[in-house]
PDB file of C-alpha atoms in Angstrom:
ATOM      1  CA  MET A 192       0.000   0.000   0.000  1.00 73.00           C
ATOM      2  CA  THR A 193       1.230   3.472  -0.857  1.00 90.00           C
ATOM      3  CA  ILE A 194       1.156   5.811   2.102  1.00 94.00           C
ATOM      4  CA  LEU A 195       2.472   9.251   2.808  1.00 95.00           C
ATOM      5  CA  LEU A 196       3.565  10.432   6.259  1.00 97.00           C
ATOM      6  CA  ARG A 197       2.625  14.029   6.968  1.00 97.00           C
ATOM      7  CA  GLU A 198       2.427  16.176  10.032  1.00 97.00           C
ATOM      8  CA  PRO A 199      -1.257  16.741  10.869  1.00 98.00           C
ATOM      9  CA  THR A 200      -2.954  20.038   9.986  1.00 97.00           C
ATOM     10  CA  ALA A 201      -6.255  21.709  10.850  1.00 97.00           C
ATOM     11  CA  GLU A 202      -7.580  20.757   7.405  1.00 97.00           C
ATOM     12  CA  MET A 203      -7.327  17.120   8.506  1.00 96.00           C
ATOM     13  CA  ALA A 204      -9.606  17.632  11.536  1.00 97.00           C
ATOM     14  CA  PRO A 205     -12.552  15.648  10.086  1.00 96.00           C
ATOM     15  CA  GLU A 206     -10.261  12.709   9.234  1.00 95.00           C
ATOM     16  CA  ILE A 207      -8.636  12.894  12.670  1.00 97.00           C
ATOM     17  CA  ALA A 208     -12.056  12.816  14.338  1.00 96.00           C
ATOM     18  CA  ALA A 209     -13.154   9.837  12.202  1.00 95.00           C
ATOM     19  CA  TYR A 210      -9.908   7.993  12.980  1.00 96.00           C
ATOM     20  CA  ARG A 211     -10.369   8.583  16.703  1.00 96.00           C
ATOM     21  CA  GLN A 212     -13.962   7.389  16.611  1.00 96.00           C
ATOM     22  CA  GLU A 213     -13.103   4.199  14.715  1.00 96.00           C
ATOM     23  CA  MET A 214     -10.230   3.440  17.084  1.00 96.00           C
ATOM     24  CA  LEU A 215     -12.399   4.003  20.180  1.00 96.00           C
ATOM     25  CA  ALA A 216     -15.247   1.896  18.750  1.00 96.00           C
ATOM     26  CA  ALA A 217     -12.796  -0.960  18.151  1.00 96.00           C
ATOM     27  CA  GLY A 218     -11.277  -0.655  21.636  1.00 93.00           C
ATOM     28  CA  SER A 219      -7.851   0.029  20.107  1.00 92.00           C
ATOM     29  CA  SER A 220      -5.049   1.352  22.291  1.00 86.00           C
ATOM     30  CA  MET A 221      -4.252   4.307  20.007  1.00 92.00           C
ATOM     31  CA  ASP A 222      -0.488   4.038  20.419  1.00 93.00           C
ATOM     32  CA  GLY A 223       1.427   6.804  18.682  1.00 93.00           C
ATOM     33  CA  CYS A 224      -1.537   9.197  18.832  1.00 93.00           C
ATOM     34  CA  GLY A 225      -0.422  11.322  21.760  1.00 90.00           C
ATOM     35  CA  SER A 226      -3.432  12.516  23.745  1.00 91.00           C
ATOM     36  CA  LEU A 227      -5.995  11.832  21.008  1.00 95.00           C
ATOM     37  CA  ARG A 228      -7.758   9.108  23.003  1.00 92.00           C
ATOM     38  CA  HIS A 229      -8.636  11.682  25.685  1.00 93.00           C
ATOM     39  CA  THR A 230      -9.109  14.712  23.429  1.00 92.00           C
ATOM     40  CA  GLY A 231     -12.391  14.803  21.522  1.00 90.00           C
ATOM     41  CA  ASP A 232     -11.662  18.065  19.722  1.00 95.00           C
ATOM     42  CA  PRO A 233      -9.145  17.533  16.890  1.00 96.00           C
ATOM     43  CA  LEU A 234      -8.141  21.210  16.956  1.00 97.00           C
ATOM     44  CA  GLN A 235      -7.325  20.987  20.675  1.00 96.00           C
ATOM     45  CA  TRP A 236      -5.316  17.826  19.952  1.00 97.00           C
ATOM     46  CA  LEU A 237      -3.452  19.623  17.142  1.00 97.00           C
ATOM     47  CA  ALA A 238      -2.539  22.419  19.578  1.00 96.00           C
ATOM     48  CA  GLN A 239      -1.131  19.803  21.969  1.00 94.00           C
ATOM     49  CA  VAL A 240       0.793  18.176  19.107  1.00 95.00           C
ATOM     50  CA  GLU A 241       2.258  21.564  18.203  1.00 95.00           C
ATOM     51  CA  SER A 242       3.317  22.247  21.805  1.00 93.00           C
ATOM     52  CA  MET A 243       5.220  18.964  21.889  1.00 93.00           C
ATOM     53  CA  ARG A 244       7.320  19.804  18.820  1.00 92.00           C
ATOM     54  CA  ARG A 245       9.786  21.972  20.748  1.00 92.00           C
ATOM     55  CA  GLU A 246      11.553  21.485  24.050  1.00 90.00           C
ATOM     56  CA  GLU A 247      10.632  24.962  25.289  1.00 93.00           C
ATOM     57  CA  THR A 248       6.866  24.464  24.748  1.00 91.00           C
ATOM     58  CA  CYS A 249       6.619  20.777  25.603  1.00 90.00           C
ATOM     59  CA  PRO A 250       4.585  20.121  28.764  1.00 87.00           C
ATOM     60  CA  PRO A 251       6.855  18.953  31.630  1.00 85.00           C
ATOM     61  CA  GLN A 252       5.323  15.465  31.868  1.00 84.00           C
ATOM     62  CA  TRP A 253       5.976  14.778  28.151  1.00 89.00           C
ATOM     63  CA  VAL A 254       9.019  14.727  25.877  1.00 93.00           C
ATOM     64  CA  PRO A 255       9.525  16.563  22.586  1.00 94.00           C
ATOM     65  CA  ALA A 256       7.930  14.564  19.798  1.00 96.00           C
ATOM     66  CA  THR A 257       6.888  14.786  16.178  1.00 97.00           C
ATOM     67  CA  GLN A 258       3.432  13.499  15.309  1.00 98.00           C
ATOM     68  CA  PHE A 259       2.728  12.077  11.868  1.00 98.00           C
ATOM     69  CA  VAL A 260      -0.427  10.854  10.199  1.00 98.00           C
ATOM     70  CA  ALA A 261      -0.313   8.256   7.444  1.00 97.00           C
ATOM     71  CA  LEU A 262      -2.486   9.022   4.439  1.00 97.00           C
ATOM     72  CA  ASP A 263      -3.413   6.576   1.712  1.00 95.00           C
ATOM     73  CA  GLN A 264      -3.522   7.489  -1.987  1.00 93.00           C
ATOM     74  CA  ASP A 265      -7.048   8.901  -1.514  1.00 92.00           C
ATOM     75  CA  GLY A 266      -5.981  11.144   1.392  1.00 92.00           C
ATOM     76  CA  ARG A 267      -7.707   8.972   4.016  1.00 93.00           C
ATOM     77  CA  LEU A 268      -6.003   8.792   7.393  1.00 96.00           C
ATOM     78  CA  VAL A 269      -4.989   5.139   7.826  1.00 97.00           C
ATOM     79  CA  GLY A 270      -2.528   5.340  10.716  1.00 97.00           C
ATOM     80  CA  MET A 271      -0.600   7.498  13.144  1.00 97.00           C
ATOM     81  CA  ILE A 272       2.987   7.356  14.303  1.00 98.00           C
ATOM     82  CA  GLN A 273       4.842   9.495  16.830  1.00 97.00           C
ATOM     83  CA  VAL A 274       8.615   9.940  17.076  1.00 97.00           C
ATOM     84  CA  ARG A 275       9.935  10.967  20.486  1.00 96.00           C
ATOM     85  CA  ARG A 276      13.321  12.657  20.396  1.00 93.00           C
ATOM     86  CA  ARG A 277      14.394  11.633  23.878  1.00 92.00           C
ATOM     87  CA  PHE A 278      13.230   9.568  26.833  1.00 90.00           C
ATOM     88  CA  ASN A 279      11.699  10.253  30.202  1.00 87.00           C
ATOM     89  CA  ASP A 280      11.818   7.488  32.830  1.00 87.00           C
ATOM     90  CA  PHE A 281       8.619   5.838  31.569  1.00 88.00           C
ATOM     91  CA  LEU A 282       9.598   5.867  27.887  1.00 88.00           C
ATOM     92  CA  GLU A 283      13.054   4.535  28.640  1.00 87.00           C
ATOM     93  CA  ARG A 284      11.560   1.444  30.270  1.00 88.00           C
ATOM     94  CA  TYR A 285       8.226   0.935  28.551  1.00 88.00           C
ATOM     95  CA  GLY A 286       7.540   3.194  25.582  1.00 88.00           C
ATOM     96  CA  GLY A 287      10.553   3.845  23.418  1.00 93.00           C
ATOM     97  CA  HIS A 288      11.159   6.377  20.687  1.00 96.00           C
ATOM     98  CA  ILE A 289       8.256   5.392  18.440  1.00 97.00           C
ATOM     99  CA  GLY A 290       4.614   4.531  18.942  1.00 95.00           C
ATOM    100  CA  TYR A 291       2.160   3.746  16.161  1.00 96.00           C
ATOM    101  CA  SER A 292      -1.324   2.493  15.407  1.00 96.00           C
ATOM    102  CA  VAL A 293      -3.323   1.599  12.318  1.00 96.00           C
ATOM    103  CA  ARG A 294      -7.005   2.204  11.675  1.00 96.00           C
ATOM    104  CA  PRO A 295      -8.852  -1.087  12.276  1.00 94.00           C
ATOM    105  CA  GLY A 296     -10.231  -1.298   8.742  1.00 91.00           C
ATOM    106  CA  GLN A 297      -6.728  -0.857   7.269  1.00 93.00           C
ATOM    107  CA  ARG A 298      -4.812  -3.489   9.218  1.00 93.00           C
ATOM    108  CA  ARG A 299      -2.964  -6.411   7.626  1.00 92.00           C
ATOM    109  CA  ARG A 300      -2.130  -4.350   4.526  1.00 93.00           C
ATOM    110  CA  GLY A 301       1.443  -3.307   5.335  1.00 94.00           C
ATOM    111  CA  VAL A 302       0.513   0.147   6.656  1.00 96.00           C
ATOM    112  CA  ALA A 303       2.435  -0.194   9.939  1.00 96.00           C
ATOM    113  CA  LYS A 304       5.515  -1.601   8.223  1.00 97.00           C
ATOM    114  CA  GLU A 305       5.624   1.304   5.774  1.00 97.00           C
ATOM    115  CA  MET A 306       4.880   3.931   8.448  1.00 97.00           C
ATOM    116  CA  LEU A 307       7.737   2.612  10.548  1.00 98.00           C
ATOM    117  CA  ARG A 308      10.096   2.507   7.555  1.00 97.00           C
ATOM    118  CA  GLN A 309       9.370   6.159   6.795  1.00 97.00           C
ATOM    119  CA  ALA A 310       9.572   7.185  10.463  1.00 98.00           C
ATOM    120  CA  LEU A 311      12.995   5.558  10.755  1.00 98.00           C
ATOM    121  CA  ALA A 312      14.206   7.747   7.873  1.00 97.00           C
ATOM    122  CA  TYR A 313      12.985  10.768   9.863  1.00 97.00           C
ATOM    123  CA  CYS A 314      14.819   9.465  12.955  1.00 97.00           C
ATOM    124  CA  ARG A 315      18.043   9.411  10.908  1.00 97.00           C
ATOM    125  CA  GLU A 316      17.372  13.002   9.770  1.00 96.00           C
ATOM    126  CA  ILE A 317      17.094  14.256  13.364  1.00 95.00           C
ATOM    127  CA  GLY A 318      20.294  12.492  14.397  1.00 95.00           C
ATOM    128  CA  LEU A 319      19.117   9.369  16.206  1.00 96.00           C
ATOM    129  CA  THR A 320      21.425   6.394  15.705  1.00 96.00           C
ATOM    130  CA  ARG A 321      19.348   3.771  17.550  1.00 96.00           C
ATOM    131  CA  VAL A 322      15.672   3.652  18.396  1.00 97.00           C
ATOM    132  CA  LEU A 323      13.766   1.654  20.964  1.00 97.00           C
ATOM    133  CA  ILE A 324      10.315   0.302  20.114  1.00 97.00           C
ATOM    134  CA  THR A 325       8.142  -1.781  22.411  1.00 96.00           C
ATOM    135  CA  CYS A 326       5.073  -3.889  21.762  1.00 95.00           C
ATOM    136  CA  LEU A 327       2.721  -6.014  23.797  1.00 94.00           C
ATOM    137  CA  GLU A 328       4.055  -9.531  24.150  1.00 95.00           C
ATOM    138  CA  GLU A 329       0.951 -10.951  22.440  1.00 95.00           C
ATOM    139  CA  ASN A 330       0.925  -8.440  19.540  1.00 94.00           C
ATOM    140  CA  GLU A 331       2.281 -10.625  16.760  1.00 95.00           C
ATOM    141  CA  ALA A 332       1.518  -8.057  14.033  1.00 94.00           C
ATOM    142  CA  SER A 333       3.524  -5.331  15.756  1.00 95.00           C
ATOM    143  CA  ARG A 334       6.376  -7.736  16.445  1.00 96.00           C
ATOM    144  CA  ARG A 335       6.526  -8.663  12.737  1.00 97.00           C
ATOM    145  CA  THR A 336       6.468  -4.958  11.796  1.00 97.00           C
ATOM    146  CA  ILE A 337       9.387  -4.197  14.107  1.00 98.00           C
ATOM    147  CA  LEU A 338      11.407  -7.222  12.956  1.00 98.00           C
ATOM    148  CA  ALA A 339      10.780  -6.370   9.281  1.00 97.00           C
ATOM    149  CA  ASN A 340      12.345  -2.961   9.937  1.00 97.00           C
ATOM    150  CA  GLY A 341      15.488  -4.357  11.561  1.00 97.00           C
ATOM    151  CA  GLY A 342      14.371  -4.693  15.171  1.00 97.00           C
ATOM    152  CA  VAL A 343      16.537  -6.779  17.486  1.00 98.00           C
ATOM    153  CA  TYR A 344      14.879  -8.197  20.599  1.00 97.00           C
ATOM    154  CA  GLU A 345      16.414  -7.054  23.884  1.00 97.00           C
ATOM    155  CA  SER A 346      14.086  -8.129  26.702  1.00 97.00           C
ATOM    156  CA  THR A 347      10.542  -8.387  28.009  1.00 97.00           C
ATOM    157  CA  VAL A 348       9.439  -6.134  30.864  1.00 96.00           C
ATOM    158  CA  PHE A 349       6.307  -5.928  32.988  1.00 96.00           C
ATOM    159  CA  GLU A 350       4.548  -2.557  32.934  1.00 94.00           C
ATOM    160  CA  PRO A 351       2.717  -2.313  36.279  1.00 93.00           C
ATOM    161  CA  GLN A 352       0.248   0.496  35.513  1.00 90.00           C
ATOM    162  CA  GLU A 353      -1.422  -1.328  32.609  1.00 89.00           C
ATOM    163  CA  GLN A 354      -0.469  -4.793  33.929  1.00 94.00           C
ATOM    164  CA  VAL A 355       1.041  -5.875  30.592  1.00 94.00           C
ATOM    165  CA  ARG A 356       4.225  -7.514  29.355  1.00 96.00           C
ATOM    166  CA  LEU A 357       6.126  -5.501  26.769  1.00 96.00           C
ATOM    167  CA  GLN A 358       8.833  -6.712  24.427  1.00 97.00           C
ATOM    168  CA  ARG A 359      11.685  -4.255  23.826  1.00 97.00           C
ATOM    169  CA  TYR A 360      13.368  -4.040  20.412  1.00 98.00           C
ATOM    170  CA  TRP A 361      16.241  -1.861  19.237  1.00 97.00           C
ATOM    171  CA  ILE A 362      16.751  -0.746  15.646  1.00 98.00           C
ATOM    172  CA  THR A 363      20.205   0.538  14.715  1.00 97.00           C
ATOM    173  CA  LEU A 364      19.995   3.260  12.103  1.00 95.00           C
ATOM    174  CA  GLY A 365      22.727   2.935   9.554  1.00 81.00           C
ATOM    175  CA  GLU A 366      22.733   4.629   6.202  1.00 68.00           C
ATOM    176  CA  GLU A 367      19.385   4.364   4.432  1.00 60.00           C
ATOM    177  CA  SER A 368      19.493   1.813   1.659  1.00 47.00           C
TER     178      SER A 368
END
């Protein structure tokens, strides 16, 4: 599937709202969406996304991050991926540099694999040399996505707040091929 990663804009608000609704209806975790799960107004969410772009405007409990939406050839929002430029204590143990999710109706089509491939190119551009990505132990699709993009398993950790086991994978960013 051909997808394009773009930073979200106000013009995308209807698509963002539809994405959120479909994800909530499916009970999806909405990884890589920032605060979208808890923010019903796409314009408010976009303001939060903008504040997280720079260290000086990033809320203290968060880390600077770049939010991307994945658009298909028809301009439909099919996924979201967030790149975090550094860690806080939680991300270092449980979250990693990258979080992502795919719209339920678009899964099993290679969207996540392509989003991650493109996000890794962005990570190279901003100077990261290695990235950490985690996934739920039982999430076979996410594991395959990470492995297909060069992920190397490090360990499995227990995250006490959500009561889940997370697998940790590192991807070393060499020159893009």
